[in-house]
Coordinates of C-alpha atoms in Angstrom, one line a residue:
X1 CA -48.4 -55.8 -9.4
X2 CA -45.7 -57.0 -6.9
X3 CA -43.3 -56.8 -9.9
X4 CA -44.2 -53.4 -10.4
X5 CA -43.4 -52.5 -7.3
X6 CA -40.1 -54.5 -7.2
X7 CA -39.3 -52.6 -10.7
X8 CA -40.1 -49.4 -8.6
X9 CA -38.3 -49.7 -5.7
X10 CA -35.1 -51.1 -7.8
X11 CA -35.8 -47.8 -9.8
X12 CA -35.7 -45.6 -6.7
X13 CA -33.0 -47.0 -5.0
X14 CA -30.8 -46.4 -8.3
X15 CA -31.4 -42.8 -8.4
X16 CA -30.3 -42.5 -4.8
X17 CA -27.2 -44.3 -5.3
X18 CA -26.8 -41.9 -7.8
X19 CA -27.4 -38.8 -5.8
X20 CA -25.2 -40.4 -3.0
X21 CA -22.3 -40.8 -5.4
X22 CA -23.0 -37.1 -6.6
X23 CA -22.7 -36.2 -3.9
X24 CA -20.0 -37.6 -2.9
X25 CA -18.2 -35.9 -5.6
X26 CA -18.9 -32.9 -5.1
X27 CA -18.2 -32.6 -1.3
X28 CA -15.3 -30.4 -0.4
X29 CA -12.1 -32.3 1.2
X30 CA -9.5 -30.5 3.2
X31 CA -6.0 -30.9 2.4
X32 CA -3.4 -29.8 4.5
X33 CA -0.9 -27.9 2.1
X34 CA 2.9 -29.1 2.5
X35 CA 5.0 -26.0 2.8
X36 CA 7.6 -25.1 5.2
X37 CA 6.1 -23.7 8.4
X38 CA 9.1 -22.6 10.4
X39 CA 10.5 -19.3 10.6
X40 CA 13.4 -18.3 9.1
X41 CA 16.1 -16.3 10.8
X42 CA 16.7 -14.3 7.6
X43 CA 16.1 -10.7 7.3
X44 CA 12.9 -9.2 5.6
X45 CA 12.5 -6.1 4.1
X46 CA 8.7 -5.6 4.7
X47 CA 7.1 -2.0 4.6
X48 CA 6.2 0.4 7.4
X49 CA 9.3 -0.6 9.8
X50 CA 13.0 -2.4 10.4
X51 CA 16.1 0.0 10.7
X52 CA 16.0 3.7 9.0
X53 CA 18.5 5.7 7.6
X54 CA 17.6 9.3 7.6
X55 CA 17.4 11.7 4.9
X56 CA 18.1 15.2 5.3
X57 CA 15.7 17.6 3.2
X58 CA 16.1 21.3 2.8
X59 CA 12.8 23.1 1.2
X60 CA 13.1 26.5 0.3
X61 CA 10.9 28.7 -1.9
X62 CA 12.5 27.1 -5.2
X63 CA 11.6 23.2 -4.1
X64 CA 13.4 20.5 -2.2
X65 CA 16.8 19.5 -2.1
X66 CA 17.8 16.1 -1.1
X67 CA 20.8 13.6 -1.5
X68 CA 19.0 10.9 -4.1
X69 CA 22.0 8.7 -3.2
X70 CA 20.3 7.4 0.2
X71 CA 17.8 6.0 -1.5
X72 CA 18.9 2.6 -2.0
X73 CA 18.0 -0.9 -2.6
X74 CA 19.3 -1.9 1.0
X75 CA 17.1 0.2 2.9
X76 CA 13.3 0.1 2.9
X77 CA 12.4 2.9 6.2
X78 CA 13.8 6.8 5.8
X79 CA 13.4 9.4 8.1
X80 CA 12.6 12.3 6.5
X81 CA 14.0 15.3 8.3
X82 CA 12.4 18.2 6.4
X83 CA 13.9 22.1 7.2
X84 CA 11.7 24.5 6.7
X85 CA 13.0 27.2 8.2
X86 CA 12.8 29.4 5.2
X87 CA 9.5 30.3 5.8
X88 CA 10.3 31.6 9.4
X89 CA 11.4 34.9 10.4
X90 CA 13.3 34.1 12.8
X91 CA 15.6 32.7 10.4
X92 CA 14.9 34.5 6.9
X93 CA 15.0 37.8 9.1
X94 CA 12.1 38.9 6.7
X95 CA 8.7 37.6 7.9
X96 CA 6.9 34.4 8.4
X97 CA 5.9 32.9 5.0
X98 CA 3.3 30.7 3.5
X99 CA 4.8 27.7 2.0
X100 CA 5.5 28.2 -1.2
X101 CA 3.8 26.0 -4.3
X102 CA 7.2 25.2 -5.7
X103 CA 7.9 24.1 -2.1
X104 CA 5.1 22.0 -2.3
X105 CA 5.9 20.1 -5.2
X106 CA 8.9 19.4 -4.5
X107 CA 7.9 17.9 -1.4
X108 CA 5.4 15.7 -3.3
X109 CA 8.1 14.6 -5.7
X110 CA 10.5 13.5 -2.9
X111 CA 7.3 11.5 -1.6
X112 CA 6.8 10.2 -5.3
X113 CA 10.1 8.8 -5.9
X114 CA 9.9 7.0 -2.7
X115 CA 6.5 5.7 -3.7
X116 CA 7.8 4.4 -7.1
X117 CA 10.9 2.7 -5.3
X118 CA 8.8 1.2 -3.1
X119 CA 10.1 2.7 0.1
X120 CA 8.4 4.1 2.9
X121 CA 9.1 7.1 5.2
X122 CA 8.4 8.7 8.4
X123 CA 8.3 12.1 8.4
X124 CA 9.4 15.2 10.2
X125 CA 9.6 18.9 9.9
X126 CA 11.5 21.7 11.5
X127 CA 12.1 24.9 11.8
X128 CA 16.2 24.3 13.1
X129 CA 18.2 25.6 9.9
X130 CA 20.4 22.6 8.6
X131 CA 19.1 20.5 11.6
X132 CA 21.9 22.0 13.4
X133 CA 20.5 22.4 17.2
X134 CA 19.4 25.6 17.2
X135 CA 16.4 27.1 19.2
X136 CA 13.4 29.2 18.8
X137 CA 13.1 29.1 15.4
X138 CA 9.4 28.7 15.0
X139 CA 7.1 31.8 13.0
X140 CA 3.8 32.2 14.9
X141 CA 1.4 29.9 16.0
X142 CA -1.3 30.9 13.0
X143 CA 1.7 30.5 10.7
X144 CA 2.9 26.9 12.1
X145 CA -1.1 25.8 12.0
X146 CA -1.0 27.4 8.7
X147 CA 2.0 24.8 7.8
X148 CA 0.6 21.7 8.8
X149 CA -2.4 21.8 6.6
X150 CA -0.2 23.0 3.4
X151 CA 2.0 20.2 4.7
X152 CA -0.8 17.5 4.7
X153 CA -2.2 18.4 1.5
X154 CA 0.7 16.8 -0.1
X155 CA 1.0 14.0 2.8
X156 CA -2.6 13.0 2.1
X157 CA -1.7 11.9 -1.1
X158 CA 0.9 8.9 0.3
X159 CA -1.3 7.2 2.7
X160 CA 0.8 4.1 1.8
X161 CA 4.2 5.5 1.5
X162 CA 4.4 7.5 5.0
X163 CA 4.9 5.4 7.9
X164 CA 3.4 7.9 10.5
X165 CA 4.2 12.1 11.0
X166 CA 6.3 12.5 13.8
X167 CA 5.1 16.4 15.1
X168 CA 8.5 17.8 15.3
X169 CA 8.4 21.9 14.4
X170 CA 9.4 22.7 17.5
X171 CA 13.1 23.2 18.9
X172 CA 16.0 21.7 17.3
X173 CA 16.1 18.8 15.1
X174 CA 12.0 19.5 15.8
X175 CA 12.6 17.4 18.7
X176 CA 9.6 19.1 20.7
X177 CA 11.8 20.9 23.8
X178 CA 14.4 23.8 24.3
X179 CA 12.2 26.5 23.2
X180 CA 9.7 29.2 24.4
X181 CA 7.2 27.4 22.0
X182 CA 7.4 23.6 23.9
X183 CA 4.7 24.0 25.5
X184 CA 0.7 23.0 25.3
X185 CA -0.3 26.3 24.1
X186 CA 1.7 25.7 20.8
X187 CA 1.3 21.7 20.8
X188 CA -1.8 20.9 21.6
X189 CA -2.8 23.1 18.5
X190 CA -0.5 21.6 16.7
X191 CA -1.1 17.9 16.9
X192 CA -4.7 18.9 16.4
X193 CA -4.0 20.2 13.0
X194 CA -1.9 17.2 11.7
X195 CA -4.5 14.8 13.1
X196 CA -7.6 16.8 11.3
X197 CA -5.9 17.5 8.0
X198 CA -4.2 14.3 7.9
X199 CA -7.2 11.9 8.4
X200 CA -5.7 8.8 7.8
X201 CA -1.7 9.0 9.0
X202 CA -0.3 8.0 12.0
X203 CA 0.5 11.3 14.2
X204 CA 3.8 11.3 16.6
X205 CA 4.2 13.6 19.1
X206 CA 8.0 13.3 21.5
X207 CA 6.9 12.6 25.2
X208 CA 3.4 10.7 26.8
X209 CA 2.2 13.9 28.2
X210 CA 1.9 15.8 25.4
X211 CA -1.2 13.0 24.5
X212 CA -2.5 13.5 28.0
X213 CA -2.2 17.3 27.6
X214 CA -4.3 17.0 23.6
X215 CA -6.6 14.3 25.6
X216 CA -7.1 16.9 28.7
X217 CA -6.2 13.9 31.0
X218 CA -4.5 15.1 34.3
X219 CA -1.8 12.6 35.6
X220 CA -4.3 10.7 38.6
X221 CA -6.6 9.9 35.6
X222 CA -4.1 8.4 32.9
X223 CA -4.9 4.5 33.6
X224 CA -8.1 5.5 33.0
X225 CA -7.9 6.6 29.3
X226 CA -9.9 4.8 26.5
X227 CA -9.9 5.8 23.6
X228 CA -12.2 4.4 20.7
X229 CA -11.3 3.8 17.1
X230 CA -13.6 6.7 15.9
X231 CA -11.3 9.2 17.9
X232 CA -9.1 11.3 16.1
X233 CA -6.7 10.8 19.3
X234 CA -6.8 6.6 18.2
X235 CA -4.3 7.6 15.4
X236 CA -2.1 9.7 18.4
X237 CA 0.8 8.0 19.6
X238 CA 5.1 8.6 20.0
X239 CA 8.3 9.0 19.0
X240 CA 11.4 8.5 20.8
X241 CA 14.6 9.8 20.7
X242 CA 15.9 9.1 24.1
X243 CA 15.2 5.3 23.7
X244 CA 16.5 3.1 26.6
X245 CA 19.0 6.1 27.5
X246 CA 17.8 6.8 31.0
X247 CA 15.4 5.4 33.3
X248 CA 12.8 8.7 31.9
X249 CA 14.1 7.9 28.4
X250 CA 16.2 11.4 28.7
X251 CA 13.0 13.0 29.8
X252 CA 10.4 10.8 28.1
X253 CA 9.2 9.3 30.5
X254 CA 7.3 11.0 34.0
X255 CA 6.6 7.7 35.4
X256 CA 8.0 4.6 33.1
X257 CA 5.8 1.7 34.0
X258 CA 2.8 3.9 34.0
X259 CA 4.1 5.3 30.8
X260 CA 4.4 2.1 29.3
X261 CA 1.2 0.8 30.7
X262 CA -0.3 3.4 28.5
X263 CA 1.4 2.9 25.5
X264 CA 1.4 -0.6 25.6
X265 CA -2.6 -0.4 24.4
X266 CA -2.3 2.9 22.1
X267 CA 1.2 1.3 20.2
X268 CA -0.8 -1.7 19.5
X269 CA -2.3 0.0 16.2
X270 CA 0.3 2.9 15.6
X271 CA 3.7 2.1 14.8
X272 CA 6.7 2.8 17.5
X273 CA 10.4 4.5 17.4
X274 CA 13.3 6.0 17.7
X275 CA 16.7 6.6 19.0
X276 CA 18.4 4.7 20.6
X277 CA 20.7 6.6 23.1
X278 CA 23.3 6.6 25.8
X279 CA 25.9 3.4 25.3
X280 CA 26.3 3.4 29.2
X281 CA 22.7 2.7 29.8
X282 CA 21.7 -1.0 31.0
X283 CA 18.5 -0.8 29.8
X284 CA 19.9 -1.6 25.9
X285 CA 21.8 -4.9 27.5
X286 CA 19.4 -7.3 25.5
X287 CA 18.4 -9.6 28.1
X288 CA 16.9 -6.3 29.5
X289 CA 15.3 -4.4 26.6
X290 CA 13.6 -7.3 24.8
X291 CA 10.2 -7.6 26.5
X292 CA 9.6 -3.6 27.1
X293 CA 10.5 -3.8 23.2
X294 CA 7.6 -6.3 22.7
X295 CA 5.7 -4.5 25.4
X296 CA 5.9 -1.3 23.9
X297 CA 5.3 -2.5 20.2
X298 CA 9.0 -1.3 19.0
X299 CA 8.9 -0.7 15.0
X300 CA 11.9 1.4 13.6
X301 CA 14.8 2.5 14.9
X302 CA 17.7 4.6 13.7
X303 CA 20.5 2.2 12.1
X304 CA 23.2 5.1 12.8
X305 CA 22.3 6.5 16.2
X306 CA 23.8 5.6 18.7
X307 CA 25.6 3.4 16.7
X308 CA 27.5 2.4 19.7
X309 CA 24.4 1.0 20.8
X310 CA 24.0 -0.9 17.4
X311 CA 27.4 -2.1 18.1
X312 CA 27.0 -3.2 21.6
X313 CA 23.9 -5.7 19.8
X314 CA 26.4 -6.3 17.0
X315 CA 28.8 -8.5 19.6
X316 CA 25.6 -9.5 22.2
X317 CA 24.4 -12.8 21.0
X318 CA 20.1 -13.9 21.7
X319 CA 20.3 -16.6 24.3
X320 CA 18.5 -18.9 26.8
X321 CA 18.5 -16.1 29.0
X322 CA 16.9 -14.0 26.4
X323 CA 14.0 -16.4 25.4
X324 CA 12.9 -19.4 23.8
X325 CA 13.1 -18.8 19.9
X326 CA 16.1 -21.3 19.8
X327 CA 16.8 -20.7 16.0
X328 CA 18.3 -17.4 17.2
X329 CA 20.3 -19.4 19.7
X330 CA 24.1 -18.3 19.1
X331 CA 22.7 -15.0 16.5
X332 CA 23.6 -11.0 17.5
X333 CA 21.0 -9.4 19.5
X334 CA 21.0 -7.0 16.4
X335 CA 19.7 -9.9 14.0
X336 CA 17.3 -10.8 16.6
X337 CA 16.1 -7.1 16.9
X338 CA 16.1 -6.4 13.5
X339 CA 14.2 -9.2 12.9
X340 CA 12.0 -8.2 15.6
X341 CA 10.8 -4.5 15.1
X342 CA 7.6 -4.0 13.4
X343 CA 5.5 -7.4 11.9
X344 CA 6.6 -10.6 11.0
X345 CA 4.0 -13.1 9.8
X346 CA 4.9 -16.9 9.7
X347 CA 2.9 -19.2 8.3
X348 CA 1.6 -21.8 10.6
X349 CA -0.7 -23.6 8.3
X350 CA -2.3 -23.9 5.4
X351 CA -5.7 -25.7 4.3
X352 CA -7.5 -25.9 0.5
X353 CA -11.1 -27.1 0.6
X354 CA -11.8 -28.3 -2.5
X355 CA -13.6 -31.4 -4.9
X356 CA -11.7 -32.2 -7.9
X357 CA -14.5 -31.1 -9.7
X358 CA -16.0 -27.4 -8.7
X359 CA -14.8 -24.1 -9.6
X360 CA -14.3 -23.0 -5.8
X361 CA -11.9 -23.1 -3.9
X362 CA -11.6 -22.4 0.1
X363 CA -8.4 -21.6 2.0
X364 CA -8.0 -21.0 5.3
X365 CA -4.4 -19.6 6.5
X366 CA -2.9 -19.4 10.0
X367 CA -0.3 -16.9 11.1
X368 CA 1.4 -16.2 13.7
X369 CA 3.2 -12.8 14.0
X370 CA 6.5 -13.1 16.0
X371 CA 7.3 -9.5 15.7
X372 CA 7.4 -6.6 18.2
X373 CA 4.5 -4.6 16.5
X374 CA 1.6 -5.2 14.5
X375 CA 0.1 -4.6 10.8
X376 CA -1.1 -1.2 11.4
X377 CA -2.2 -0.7 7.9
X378 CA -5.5 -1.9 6.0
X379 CA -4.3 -4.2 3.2
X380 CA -5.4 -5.3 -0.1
X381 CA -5.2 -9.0 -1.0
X382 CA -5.1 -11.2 -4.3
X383 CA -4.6 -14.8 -4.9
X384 CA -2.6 -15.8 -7.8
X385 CA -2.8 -19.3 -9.4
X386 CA 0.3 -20.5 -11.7
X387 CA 0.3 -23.4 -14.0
X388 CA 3.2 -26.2 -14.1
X389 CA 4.6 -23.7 -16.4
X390 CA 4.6 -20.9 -13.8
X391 CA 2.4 -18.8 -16.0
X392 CA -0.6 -17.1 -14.3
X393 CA -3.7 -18.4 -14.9
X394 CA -5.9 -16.6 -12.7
X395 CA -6.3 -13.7 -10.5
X396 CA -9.0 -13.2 -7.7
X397 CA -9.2 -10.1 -5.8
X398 CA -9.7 -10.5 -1.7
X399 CA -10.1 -7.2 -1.1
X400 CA -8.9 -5.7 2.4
X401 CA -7.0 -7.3 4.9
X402 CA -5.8 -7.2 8.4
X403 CA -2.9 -8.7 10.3
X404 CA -5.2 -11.1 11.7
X405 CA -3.8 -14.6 12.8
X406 CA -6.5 -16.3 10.7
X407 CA -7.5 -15.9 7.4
X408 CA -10.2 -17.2 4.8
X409 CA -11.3 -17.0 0.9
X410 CA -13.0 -18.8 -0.8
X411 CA -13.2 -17.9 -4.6
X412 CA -14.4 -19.1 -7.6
X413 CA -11.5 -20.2 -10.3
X414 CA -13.3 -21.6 -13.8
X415 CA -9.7 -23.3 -14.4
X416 CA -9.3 -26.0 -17.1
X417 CA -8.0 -29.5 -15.9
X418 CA -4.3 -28.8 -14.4
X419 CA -2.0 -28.6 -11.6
X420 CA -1.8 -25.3 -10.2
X421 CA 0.1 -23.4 -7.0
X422 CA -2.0 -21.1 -5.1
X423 CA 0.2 -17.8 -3.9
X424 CA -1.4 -14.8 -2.0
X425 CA 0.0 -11.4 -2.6
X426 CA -0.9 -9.1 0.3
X427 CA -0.2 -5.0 -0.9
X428 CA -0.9 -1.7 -0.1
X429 CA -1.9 -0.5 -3.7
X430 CA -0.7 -0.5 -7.6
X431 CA 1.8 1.7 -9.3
X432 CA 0.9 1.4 -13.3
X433 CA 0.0 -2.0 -12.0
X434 CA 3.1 -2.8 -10.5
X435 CA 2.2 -4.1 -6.6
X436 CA 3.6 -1.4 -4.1
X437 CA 4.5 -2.2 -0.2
X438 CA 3.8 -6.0 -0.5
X439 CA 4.3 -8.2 2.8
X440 CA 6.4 -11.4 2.3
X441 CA 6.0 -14.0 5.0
X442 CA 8.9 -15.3 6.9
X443 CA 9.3 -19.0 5.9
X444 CA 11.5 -20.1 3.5
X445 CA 10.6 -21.3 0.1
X446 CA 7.3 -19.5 0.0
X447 CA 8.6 -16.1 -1.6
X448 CA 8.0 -15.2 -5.1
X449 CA 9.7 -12.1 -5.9
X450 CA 8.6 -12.2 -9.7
X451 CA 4.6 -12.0 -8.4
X452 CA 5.4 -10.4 -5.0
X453 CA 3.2 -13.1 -3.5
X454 CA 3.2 -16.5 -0.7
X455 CA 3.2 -19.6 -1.9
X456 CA 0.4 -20.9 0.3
X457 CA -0.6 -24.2 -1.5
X458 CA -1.5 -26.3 -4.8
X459 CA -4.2 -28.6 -6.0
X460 CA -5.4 -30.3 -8.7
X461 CA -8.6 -29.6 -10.9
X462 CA -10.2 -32.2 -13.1
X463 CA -12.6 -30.5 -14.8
X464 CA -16.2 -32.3 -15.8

């Protein structure tokens, strides 16, 4: 009997050591993946912000004339400066017209080729033939509401290629002043329209009180705006074309700070920009302009206006007076700022969770975004793994993504025994499978341009 229960207890002690060991086994450790996680000062062409060149588009009955030769591999932002001032009376001296279906398509095939380039634009129209200055151009109101939803039928359609609708349509260069029509009576309407029948863009309008006129704020109550994500007014935010010209911004501004204050909070999901202006100004000197840029979320800005401005940041250098990144220590202002406007996501760190054994894998990702604005789009997400050969051996979709600073997957990989690196490729959508509007981190030695993807990380799967 008292062997027996020696025998038993010899028995159950065996099967727990071997539970123990499973168990061992199979318990996730945490590695701590060894990348580079410094930024780099170099300059990264991600989508939705950075310097713009504009592009000058005439649309008439027949379609829509442009120069293709902009377009080019060293720019990723245009401003799209639409005329569409054959549909006006007041300049056709016939009658206000409908926009025309040709019109239309060409419009949509402008926004195409953009799409399939990869490129991104912000958009404007007009009524100002040529984009020349001139005034009172617009047809009537019903005809200008009219517009924007023929307009946003085709804008509706680029959710990933346009940046954000800046208003524009009235006055020259659709700047939104100098004409009978700048005023709430014609804008408020206006901005309406492009919000409702563009229910998932960015809309732009030129000052800050032309969003408390659409809000129906009066200026004691303007610190006390909120407005919640479910508003059609969250998308509602500004363009500027008298950037850091005056103390009002060339009549931007009614009261700066408060101004600011405001947009501060509403630029913080919208993108931000402009014009600079004014080469006398102080407030471009970059020890001055640098935190309202941060402030004020800054994300594209004209590379040829002023470009005495661009100039001036050309032969300013980032220093100790400026701020603490020391690796722009002794770099132009202009590096700094272009390096600056919109998002930029460093890597901070990387984890896998892992057992040599399972089919799952956990990461968790910090960032840290150093630029001026924020990810203002939803994004889709895949991780890639590559064998030592640099083939891809698996795929797993994430799904969406936001510019949060922490991120975390976990998937399930079925990989053979191997070595394998670990890249995440963070998009806006597919093109005949081809990844559009990808976002490269800015470390170096993480990029892979073939994938369009971060290298976050490898391990090492030794399959049972």
């Amino acid at each position: 009997m008292k062997a027996r229960i020696i025998a038993m207890f010899l028995l159950v002690f065996i099967v727990a050591a071997g539970c123990s060991a499973c168990s061992k086994t199979d318990t996730d450790e945490r590695f701590v993946q060894d990348l580079n996680y410094e930024e780099s000062t170099e300059e990264i062409s991600n989508p939705d912000q950075g310097f713009y060149r504009p592009l000058y588009v005439k649309i008439n009955e027949d379609g829509a004339a442009y120069n293709k030769n902009v377009i080019n591999a060293s720019t990723q932002l245009y401003h799209l400066r639409c005329d569409i001032s054959a549909f006006s009376a007041a300049v056709n001296n016939q009658s206000d017209k409908s926009i025309t279906q040709e019109a239309l398509e060409g419009l949509d095939a402008l926004l195409f080729y953009l799409k399939e380039n990869d490129k991104n634009a912000v958009v404007r129209f007009a009524y100002d033939s040529g984009y020349n200055g001139g005034a009172d151009k617009e047809p009537a109101l019903e005809v200008i509401l009219m517009h924007v939803e023929q307009i946003c039928s085709v804008l509706n359609r680029y959710v990933n290629t346009v940046t954000a609708i800046e208003t524009g349509l009235i006055g020259p260069w659709g700047e939104m002043h100098t004409s009978t029509a700048a005023n709430p009576a014609y804008i408020t309407p206006i901005v309406d329209a492009f919000l409702t029948n563009a229910s998932e863009l960015p809309v732009l309008v030129r000052t800050p009180k032309m969003i408390y006129d659409y809000l129906g704020v009066t200026s004691d109550k303007i610190e006390e705006i909120s407005i919640s994500a479910d508003d059609k007014a969250y998308r509602l935010g500004l363009y500027n074309d008298g950037y850091l010209g005056s103390e009002s911004d060339l009549g931007t501004y009614q009261n700066r700070e408060r101004d600011i204050n405001f947009l501060s909070s509403q630029n913080s999901h919208l993108p931000f920009g402009g014009e600079v202006t004014v080469p006398d100004s102080p407030l471009h000197n970059i020890e001055t302009c640098l935190p309202e840029m941060n402030k004020i979320h800054l994300s594209y800005l004209n590379i040829e206006w002023d470009n005495r401005v661009i100039e001036k940041w050309k032969n300013s250098y980032y220093t100790q007076d400026c701020g603490t990144d020391k690796q722009y220590y002794g770099k132009s202002a202009f590096v700094y700022i272009q390096n600056r406007l919109g998002y930029r996501f460093v890597l901070k760190n990387s984890e896998f969770a892992y057992s040599d054994s399972s089919e799952e894998l956990n990461v968790r990702l910090t960032l840290q975004n150093v630029g001026f604005g924020n990810l203002n789009k939803k994004k889709r997400a895949k991780l890639i793994f590559t064998d030592r050969t640099g083939a891809v051996a698996h795929i797993a979709d994430i799904g969406e993504i936001s510019g949060d600073d922490e991120l975390s997957f976990k998937v399930e990989h079925r990989l053979e025994s191997g070595k394998y690196d670990v890249y995440l490729r963070i998009y806006g959508e597919e093109l005949q499978g081809v990844p559009l509007y990808c976002v490269k981190f800015a470390n170096d030695g993480l990029w892979n341009d073939e994938l369009k993807a971060n290298r976050i990380g490898s391990f090492e799967r030794i399959s049972a």
